[in-house]
PDB file of C-alpha atoms in Angstrom:
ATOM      1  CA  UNK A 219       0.412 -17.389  12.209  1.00 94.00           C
ATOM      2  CA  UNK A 220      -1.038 -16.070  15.686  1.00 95.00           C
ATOM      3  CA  UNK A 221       1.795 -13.593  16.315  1.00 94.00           C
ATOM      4  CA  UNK A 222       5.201 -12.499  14.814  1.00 94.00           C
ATOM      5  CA  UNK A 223       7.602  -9.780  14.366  1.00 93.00           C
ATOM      6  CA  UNK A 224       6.734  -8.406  10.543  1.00 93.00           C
ATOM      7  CA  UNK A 225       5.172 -10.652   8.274  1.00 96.00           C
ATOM      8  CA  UNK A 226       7.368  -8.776   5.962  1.00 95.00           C
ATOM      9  CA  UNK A 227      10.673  -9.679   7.415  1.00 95.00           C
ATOM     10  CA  UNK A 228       9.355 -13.027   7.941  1.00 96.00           C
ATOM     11  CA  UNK A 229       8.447 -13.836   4.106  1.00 97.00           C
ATOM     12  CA  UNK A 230      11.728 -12.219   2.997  1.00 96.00           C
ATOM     13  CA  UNK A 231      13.462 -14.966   5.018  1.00 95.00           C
ATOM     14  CA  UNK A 232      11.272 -17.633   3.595  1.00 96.00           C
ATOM     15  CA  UNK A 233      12.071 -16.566  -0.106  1.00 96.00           C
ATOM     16  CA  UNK A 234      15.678 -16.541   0.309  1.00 93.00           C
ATOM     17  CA  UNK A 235      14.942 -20.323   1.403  1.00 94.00           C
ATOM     18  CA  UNK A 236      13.234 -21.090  -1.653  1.00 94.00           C
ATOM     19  CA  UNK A 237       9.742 -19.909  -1.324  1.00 96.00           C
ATOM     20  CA  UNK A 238       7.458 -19.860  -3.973  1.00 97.00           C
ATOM     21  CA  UNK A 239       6.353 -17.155  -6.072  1.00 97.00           C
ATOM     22  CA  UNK A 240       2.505 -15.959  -4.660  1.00 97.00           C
ATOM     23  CA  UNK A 241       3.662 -17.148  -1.410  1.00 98.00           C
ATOM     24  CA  UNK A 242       1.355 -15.492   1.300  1.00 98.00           C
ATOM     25  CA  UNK A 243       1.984 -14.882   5.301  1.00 98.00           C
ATOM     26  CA  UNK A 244      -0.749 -13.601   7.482  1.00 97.00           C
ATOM     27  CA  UNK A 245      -0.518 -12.884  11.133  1.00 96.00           C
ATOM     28  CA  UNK A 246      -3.128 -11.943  13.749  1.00 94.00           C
ATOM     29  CA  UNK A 247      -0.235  -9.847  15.660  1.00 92.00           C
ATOM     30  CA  UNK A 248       2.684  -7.991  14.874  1.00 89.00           C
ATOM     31  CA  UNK A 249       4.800  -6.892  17.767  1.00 85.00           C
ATOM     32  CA  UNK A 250       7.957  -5.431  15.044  1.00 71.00           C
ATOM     33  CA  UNK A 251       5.414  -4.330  11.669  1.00 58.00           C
ATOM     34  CA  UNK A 252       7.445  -1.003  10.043  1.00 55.00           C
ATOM     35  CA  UNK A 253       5.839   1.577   7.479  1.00 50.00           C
ATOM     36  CA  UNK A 254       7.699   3.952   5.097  1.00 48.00           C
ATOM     37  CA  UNK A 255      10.616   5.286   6.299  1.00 45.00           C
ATOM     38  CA  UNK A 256      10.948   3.059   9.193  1.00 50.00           C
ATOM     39  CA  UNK A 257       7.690   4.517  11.288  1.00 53.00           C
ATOM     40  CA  UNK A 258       6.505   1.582  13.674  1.00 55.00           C
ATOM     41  CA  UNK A 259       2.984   0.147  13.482  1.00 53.00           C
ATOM     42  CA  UNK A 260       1.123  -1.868  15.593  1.00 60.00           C
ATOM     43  CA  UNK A 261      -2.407  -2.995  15.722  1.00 68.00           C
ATOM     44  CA  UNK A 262      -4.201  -4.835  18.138  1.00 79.00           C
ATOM     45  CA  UNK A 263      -4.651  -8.519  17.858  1.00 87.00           C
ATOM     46  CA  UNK A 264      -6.647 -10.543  15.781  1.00 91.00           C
ATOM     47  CA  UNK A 265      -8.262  -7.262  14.808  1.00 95.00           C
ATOM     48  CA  UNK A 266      -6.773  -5.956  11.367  1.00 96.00           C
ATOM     49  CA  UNK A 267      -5.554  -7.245   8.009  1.00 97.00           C
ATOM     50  CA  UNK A 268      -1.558  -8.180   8.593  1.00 97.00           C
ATOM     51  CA  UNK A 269      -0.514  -9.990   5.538  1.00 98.00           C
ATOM     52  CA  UNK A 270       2.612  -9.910   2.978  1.00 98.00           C
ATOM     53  CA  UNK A 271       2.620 -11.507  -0.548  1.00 98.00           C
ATOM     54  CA  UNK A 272       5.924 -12.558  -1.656  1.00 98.00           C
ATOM     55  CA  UNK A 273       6.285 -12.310  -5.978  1.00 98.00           C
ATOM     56  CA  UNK A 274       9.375 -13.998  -7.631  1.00 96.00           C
ATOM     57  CA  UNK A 275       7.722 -12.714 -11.453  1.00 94.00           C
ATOM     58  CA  UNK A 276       9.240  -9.485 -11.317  1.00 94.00           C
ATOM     59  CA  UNK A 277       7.627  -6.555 -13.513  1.00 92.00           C
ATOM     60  CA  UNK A 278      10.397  -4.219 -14.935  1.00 89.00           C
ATOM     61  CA  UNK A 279       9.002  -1.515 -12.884  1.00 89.00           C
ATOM     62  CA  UNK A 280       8.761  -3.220  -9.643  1.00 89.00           C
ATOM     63  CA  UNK A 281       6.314  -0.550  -8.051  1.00 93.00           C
ATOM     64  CA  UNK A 282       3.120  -1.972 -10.008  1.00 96.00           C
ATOM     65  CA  UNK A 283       3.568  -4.771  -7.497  1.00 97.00           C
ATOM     66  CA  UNK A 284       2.660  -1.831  -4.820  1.00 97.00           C
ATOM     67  CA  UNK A 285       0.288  -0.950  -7.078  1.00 97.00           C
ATOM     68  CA  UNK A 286      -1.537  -4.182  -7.931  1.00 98.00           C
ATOM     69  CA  UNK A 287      -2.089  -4.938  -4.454  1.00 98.00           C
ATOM     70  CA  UNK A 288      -3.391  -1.385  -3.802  1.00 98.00           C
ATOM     71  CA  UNK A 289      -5.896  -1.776  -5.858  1.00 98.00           C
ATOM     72  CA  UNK A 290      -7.085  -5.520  -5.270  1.00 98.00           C
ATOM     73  CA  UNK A 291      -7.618  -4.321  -1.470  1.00 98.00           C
ATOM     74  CA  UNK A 292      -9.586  -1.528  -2.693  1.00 98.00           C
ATOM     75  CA  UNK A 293     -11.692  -4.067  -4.469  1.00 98.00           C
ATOM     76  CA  UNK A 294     -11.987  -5.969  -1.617  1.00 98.00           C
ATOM     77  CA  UNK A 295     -12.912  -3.590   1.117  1.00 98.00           C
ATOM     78  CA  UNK A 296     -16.113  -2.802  -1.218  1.00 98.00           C
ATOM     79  CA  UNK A 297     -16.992  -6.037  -1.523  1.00 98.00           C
ATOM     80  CA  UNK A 298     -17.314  -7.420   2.109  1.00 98.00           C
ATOM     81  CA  UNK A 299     -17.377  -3.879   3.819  1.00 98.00           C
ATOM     82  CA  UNK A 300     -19.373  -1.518   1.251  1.00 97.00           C
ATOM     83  CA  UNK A 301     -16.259   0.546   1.691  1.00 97.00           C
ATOM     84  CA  UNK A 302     -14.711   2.283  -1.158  1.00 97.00           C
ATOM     85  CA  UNK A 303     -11.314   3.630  -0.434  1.00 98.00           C
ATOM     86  CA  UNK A 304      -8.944   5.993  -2.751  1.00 98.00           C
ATOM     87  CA  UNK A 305      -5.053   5.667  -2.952  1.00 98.00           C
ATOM     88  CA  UNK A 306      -3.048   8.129  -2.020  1.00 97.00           C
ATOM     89  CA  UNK A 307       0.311   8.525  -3.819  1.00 97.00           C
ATOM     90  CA  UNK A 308       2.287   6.369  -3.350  1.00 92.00           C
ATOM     91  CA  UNK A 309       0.945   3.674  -1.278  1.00 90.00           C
ATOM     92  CA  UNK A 310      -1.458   4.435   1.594  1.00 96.00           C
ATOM     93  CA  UNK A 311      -5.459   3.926   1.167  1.00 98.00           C
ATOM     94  CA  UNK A 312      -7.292   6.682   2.256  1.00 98.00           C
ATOM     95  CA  UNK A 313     -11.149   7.082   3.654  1.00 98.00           C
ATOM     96  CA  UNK A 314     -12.384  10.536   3.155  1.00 96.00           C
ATOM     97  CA  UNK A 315      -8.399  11.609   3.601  1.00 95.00           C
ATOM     98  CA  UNK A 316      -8.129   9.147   7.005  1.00 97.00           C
ATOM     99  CA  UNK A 317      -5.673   6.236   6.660  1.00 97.00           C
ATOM    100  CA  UNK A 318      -7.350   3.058   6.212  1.00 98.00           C
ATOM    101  CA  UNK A 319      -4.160   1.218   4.934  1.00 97.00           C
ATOM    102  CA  UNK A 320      -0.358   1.399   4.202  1.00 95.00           C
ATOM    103  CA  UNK A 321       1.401  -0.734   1.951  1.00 96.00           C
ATOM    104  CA  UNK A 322       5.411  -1.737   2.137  1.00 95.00           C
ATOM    105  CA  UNK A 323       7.228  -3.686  -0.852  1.00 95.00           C
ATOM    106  CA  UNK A 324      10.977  -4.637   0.109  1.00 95.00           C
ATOM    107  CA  UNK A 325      13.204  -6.568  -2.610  1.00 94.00           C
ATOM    108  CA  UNK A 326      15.583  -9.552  -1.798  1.00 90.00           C
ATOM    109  CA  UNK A 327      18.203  -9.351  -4.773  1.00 86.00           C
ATOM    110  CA  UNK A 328      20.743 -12.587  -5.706  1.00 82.00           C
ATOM    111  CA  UNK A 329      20.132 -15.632  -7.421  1.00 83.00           C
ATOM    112  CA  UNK A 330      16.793 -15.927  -6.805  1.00 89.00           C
ATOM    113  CA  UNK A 331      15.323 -12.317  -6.641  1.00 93.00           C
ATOM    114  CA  UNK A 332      12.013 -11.255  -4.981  1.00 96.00           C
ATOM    115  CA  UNK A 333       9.771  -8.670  -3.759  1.00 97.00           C
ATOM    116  CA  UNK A 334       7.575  -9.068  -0.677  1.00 98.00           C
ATOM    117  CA  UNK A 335       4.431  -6.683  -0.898  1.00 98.00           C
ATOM    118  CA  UNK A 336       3.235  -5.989   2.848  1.00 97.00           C
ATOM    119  CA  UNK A 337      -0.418  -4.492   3.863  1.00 97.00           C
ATOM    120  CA  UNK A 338      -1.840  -3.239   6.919  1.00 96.00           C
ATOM    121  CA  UNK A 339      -5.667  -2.917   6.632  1.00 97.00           C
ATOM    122  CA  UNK A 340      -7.212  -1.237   9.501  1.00 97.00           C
ATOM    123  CA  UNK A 341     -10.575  -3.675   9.809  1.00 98.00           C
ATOM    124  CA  UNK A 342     -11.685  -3.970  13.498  1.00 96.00           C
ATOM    125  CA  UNK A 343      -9.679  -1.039  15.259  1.00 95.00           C
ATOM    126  CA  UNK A 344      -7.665   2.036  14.206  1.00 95.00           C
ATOM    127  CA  UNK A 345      -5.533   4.745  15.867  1.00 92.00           C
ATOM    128  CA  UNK A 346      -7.004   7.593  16.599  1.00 92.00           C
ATOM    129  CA  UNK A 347      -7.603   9.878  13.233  1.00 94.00           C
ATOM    130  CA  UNK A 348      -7.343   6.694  11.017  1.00 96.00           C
ATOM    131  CA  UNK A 349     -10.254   5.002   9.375  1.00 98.00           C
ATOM    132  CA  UNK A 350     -10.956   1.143   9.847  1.00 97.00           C
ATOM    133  CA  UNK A 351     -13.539  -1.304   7.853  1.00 98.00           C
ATOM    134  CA  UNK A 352     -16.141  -2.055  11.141  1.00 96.00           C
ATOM    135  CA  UNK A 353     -16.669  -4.101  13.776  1.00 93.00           C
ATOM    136  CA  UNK A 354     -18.372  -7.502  11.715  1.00 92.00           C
ATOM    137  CA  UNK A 355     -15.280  -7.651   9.130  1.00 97.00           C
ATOM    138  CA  UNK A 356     -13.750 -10.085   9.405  1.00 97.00           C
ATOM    139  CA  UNK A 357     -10.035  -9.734   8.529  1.00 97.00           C
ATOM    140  CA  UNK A 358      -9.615 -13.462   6.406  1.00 97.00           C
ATOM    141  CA  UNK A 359     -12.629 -12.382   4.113  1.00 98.00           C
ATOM    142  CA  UNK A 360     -10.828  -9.152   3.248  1.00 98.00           C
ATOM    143  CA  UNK A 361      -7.509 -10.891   2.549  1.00 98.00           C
ATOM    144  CA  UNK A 362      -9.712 -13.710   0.479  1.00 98.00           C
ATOM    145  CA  UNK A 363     -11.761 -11.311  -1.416  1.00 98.00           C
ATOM    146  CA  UNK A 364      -8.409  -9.502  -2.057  1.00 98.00           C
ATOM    147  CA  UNK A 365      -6.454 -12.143  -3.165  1.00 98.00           C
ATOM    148  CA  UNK A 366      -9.406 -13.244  -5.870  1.00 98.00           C
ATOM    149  CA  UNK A 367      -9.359  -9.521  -7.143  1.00 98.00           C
ATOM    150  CA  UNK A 368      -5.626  -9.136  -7.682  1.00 98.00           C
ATOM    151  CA  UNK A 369      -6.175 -12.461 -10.025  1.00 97.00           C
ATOM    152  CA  UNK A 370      -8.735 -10.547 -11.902  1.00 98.00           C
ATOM    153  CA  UNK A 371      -7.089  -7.362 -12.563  1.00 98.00           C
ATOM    154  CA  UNK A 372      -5.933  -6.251 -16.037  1.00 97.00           C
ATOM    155  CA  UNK A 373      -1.984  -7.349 -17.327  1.00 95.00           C
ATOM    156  CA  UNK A 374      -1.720  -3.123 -17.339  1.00 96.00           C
ATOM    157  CA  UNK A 375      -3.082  -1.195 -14.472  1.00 97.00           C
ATOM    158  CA  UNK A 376      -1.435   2.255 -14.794  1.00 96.00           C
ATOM    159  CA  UNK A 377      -4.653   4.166 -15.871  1.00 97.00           C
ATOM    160  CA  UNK A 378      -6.784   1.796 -13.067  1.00 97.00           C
ATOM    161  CA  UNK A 379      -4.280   3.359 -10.998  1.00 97.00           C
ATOM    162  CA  UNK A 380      -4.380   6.632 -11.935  1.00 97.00           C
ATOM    163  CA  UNK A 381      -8.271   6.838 -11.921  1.00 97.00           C
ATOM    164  CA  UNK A 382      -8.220   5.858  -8.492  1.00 98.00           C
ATOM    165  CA  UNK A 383      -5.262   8.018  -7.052  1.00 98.00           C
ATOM    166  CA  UNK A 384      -6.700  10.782  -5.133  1.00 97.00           C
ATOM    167  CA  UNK A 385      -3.554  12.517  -5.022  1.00 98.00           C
ATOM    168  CA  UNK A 386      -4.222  13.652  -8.498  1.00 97.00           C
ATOM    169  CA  UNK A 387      -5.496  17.621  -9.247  1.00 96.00           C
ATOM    170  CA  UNK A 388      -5.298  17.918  -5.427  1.00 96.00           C
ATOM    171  CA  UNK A 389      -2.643  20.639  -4.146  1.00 97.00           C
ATOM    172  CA  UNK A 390       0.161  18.995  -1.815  1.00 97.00           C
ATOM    173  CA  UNK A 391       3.477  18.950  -0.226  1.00 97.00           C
ATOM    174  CA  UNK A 392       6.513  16.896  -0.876  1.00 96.00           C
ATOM    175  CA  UNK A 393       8.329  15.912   2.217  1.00 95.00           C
ATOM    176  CA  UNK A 394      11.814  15.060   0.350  1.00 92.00           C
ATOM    177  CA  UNK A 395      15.106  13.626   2.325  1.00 87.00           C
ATOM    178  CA  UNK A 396      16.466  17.145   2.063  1.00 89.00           C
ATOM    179  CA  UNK A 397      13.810  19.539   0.644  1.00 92.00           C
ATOM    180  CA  UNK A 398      10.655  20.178   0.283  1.00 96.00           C
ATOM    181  CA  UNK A 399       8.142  21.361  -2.397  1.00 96.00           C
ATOM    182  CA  UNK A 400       4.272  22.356  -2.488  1.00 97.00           C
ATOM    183  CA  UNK A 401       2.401  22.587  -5.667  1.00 97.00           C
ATOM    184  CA  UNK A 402      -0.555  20.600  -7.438  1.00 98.00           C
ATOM    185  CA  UNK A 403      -0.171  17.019  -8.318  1.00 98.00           C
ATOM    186  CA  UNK A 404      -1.447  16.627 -12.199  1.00 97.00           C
ATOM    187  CA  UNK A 405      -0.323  13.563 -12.755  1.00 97.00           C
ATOM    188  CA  UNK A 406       1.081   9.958 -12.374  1.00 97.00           C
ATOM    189  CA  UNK A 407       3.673   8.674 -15.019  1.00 96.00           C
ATOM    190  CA  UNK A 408       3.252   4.670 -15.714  1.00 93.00           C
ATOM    191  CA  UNK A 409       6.688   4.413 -14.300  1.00 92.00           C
ATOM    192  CA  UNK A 410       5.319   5.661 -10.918  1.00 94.00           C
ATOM    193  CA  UNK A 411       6.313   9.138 -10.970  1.00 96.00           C
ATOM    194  CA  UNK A 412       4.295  11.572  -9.315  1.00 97.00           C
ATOM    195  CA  UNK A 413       4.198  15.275 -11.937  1.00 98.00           C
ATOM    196  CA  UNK A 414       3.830  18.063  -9.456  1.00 98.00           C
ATOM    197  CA  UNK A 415       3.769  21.500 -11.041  1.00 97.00           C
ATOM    198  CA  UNK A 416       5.211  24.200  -8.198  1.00 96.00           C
ATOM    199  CA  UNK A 417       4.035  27.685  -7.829  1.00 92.00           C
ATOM    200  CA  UNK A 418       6.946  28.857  -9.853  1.00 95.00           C
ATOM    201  CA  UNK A 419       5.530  26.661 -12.909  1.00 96.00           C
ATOM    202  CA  UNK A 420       8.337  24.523 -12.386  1.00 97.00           C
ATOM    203  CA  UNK A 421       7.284  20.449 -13.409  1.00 97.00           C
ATOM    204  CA  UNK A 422       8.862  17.813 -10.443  1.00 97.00           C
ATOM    205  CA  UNK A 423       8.905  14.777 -11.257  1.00 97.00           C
ATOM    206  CA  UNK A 424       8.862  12.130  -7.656  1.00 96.00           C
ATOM    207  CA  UNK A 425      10.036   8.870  -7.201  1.00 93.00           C
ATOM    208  CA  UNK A 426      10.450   8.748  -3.551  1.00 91.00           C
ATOM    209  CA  UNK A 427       8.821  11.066  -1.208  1.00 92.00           C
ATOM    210  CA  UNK A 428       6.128  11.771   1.850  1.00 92.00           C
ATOM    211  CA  UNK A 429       3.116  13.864   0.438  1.00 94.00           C
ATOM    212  CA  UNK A 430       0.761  15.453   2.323  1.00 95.00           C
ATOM    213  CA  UNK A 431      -2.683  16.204   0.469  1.00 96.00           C
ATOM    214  CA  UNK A 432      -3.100  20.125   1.493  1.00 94.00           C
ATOM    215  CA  UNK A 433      -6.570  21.688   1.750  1.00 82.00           C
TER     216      UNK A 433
END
C-alpha cells in the first residue's frame, strides 16, 4: 500500500479477519510505525523497507519468529546491497554499532492466534547517527531477497543466531523497567535469554530489556 498508519497494526486487524498464515503488508509510508517500548518511527516515503509478516504456525518460543526474520534480512541486505549487518540483542540490526533496522513482533491471542513480525530497514534515508543500505536499493528487492532467505533457513536457528549476535562477549548495560545492570553479555539461551555476568560475578538472565553495547 502507498501509505498507512503501521503495517503492524494493520496486519493484526487483517488476521483477526481471517488472514492467512505468511500473510505480508508492505507500505511506502507510515505516518503511526512504533518501535520497542512505544518510541515513534518514521521514515520518509517510498524510501525504506516498511513491511510486517503475519505467522499463524506458532513456534513454542514465539521470539524465533523475531529471530527468523532478523536473520533473513541480514541475508538479504548482503545480497542486493553488499551489506553485512550484525544483530544486536534482541532485535535491532546494527552497521558498525549504527542502527540499520528494528524489528517489532506483537501477538493476537483467541481462536485463531497470531503473531505479526514488523521490520523497518533503513534503505534510501536514515536519521541522523543511523546506518541505511544506499541510494540504488531498491526497497522491494530487499523485502524479495528477504522473503526467499527466510524460506531457506534451517528448522533450528538458535546457534545461526547466536553466531551473528554482536551483543555477545561485548560489555553492556541493561536498561530494565525498574533497574538497571552493566556487565558482559556471554551468552544467548535458545529460549532467548540474554546471560549477562555483572561485576559482582552475579549471572542475569534477560527476557525483556533495552541494552546498550558499552565501549
Amino acid at each position: 500500500m502507498e501509505e498507512t498508519g503501521s503495517t503492524n497494526t494493520d496486519l493484526l486487524a487483517a488476521a483477526a479477519d481471517g488472514a492467512p498464515d505468511r500473510s505480508v503488508l508492505v507500505a511506502r509510508h507510515q505516518t503511526a510505525g512504533r518501535g520497542r517500548i512505544d518510541r515513534k518511527w518514521e521514515a520518509t516515503p517510498g524510501a525504506n523497507l516498511l513491511v510486517s509478516l503475519l505467522f499463524r504456525e506458532i513456534p513454542d518460543s514465539p521470539h524465533v519468529l523475531t529471530q527468523r526474520v532478523g536473520l533473513a534480512a541480514i541475508a538479504a541486505c548482503q545480497q542486493v546491497a553488499g551489506v553485512r549487518p550484525t544483530l544486536k540483542w534482541p532485535n535491532d540490526l546494527l552497521v558498525d554499532g549504527a542502527k540499520l533496522a528494528g524489528i517489532l513482533a506483537q501477538a493476537q491471542l483467541g481462536e485463531r492466534p497470531a503473531v505479526v513480525v514488523g521490520i523497518g530497514l533503513n534503505v534510501g534515508w536514515a536519521p541522523q547517527g543511523s546506518a541505511r543500505l544506499g541510494d540504488n536499493v531498491d526497497p522491494l528487492d530487499v523485502l524479495a531477497a528477504m522473503l526467499t532467505a527466510y524460506d531457506e533457513l534451517p528448522a533450528d536457528v538458535w546457534m545461526l543466531y547466536r553466531q551473528n549476535l554482536g551483543t555477545l562477549g561485548r560489555s553492556v548495560r541493561v536498561e530494565l523497567s525498574e533497574s538497571t545492570i552493566e556487565g558482559r553479555a556471554l551468552d544467548v539461551e535458545a529460549d532467548g535469554r540474554l546471560v549477562v555476568v555483572d561485576s559482582s560475578d552475579t549471572t542475569h538472565h534477560i527476557s525483556v530489556g533495552d541494552i546498550v553495547h558499552l565501549r
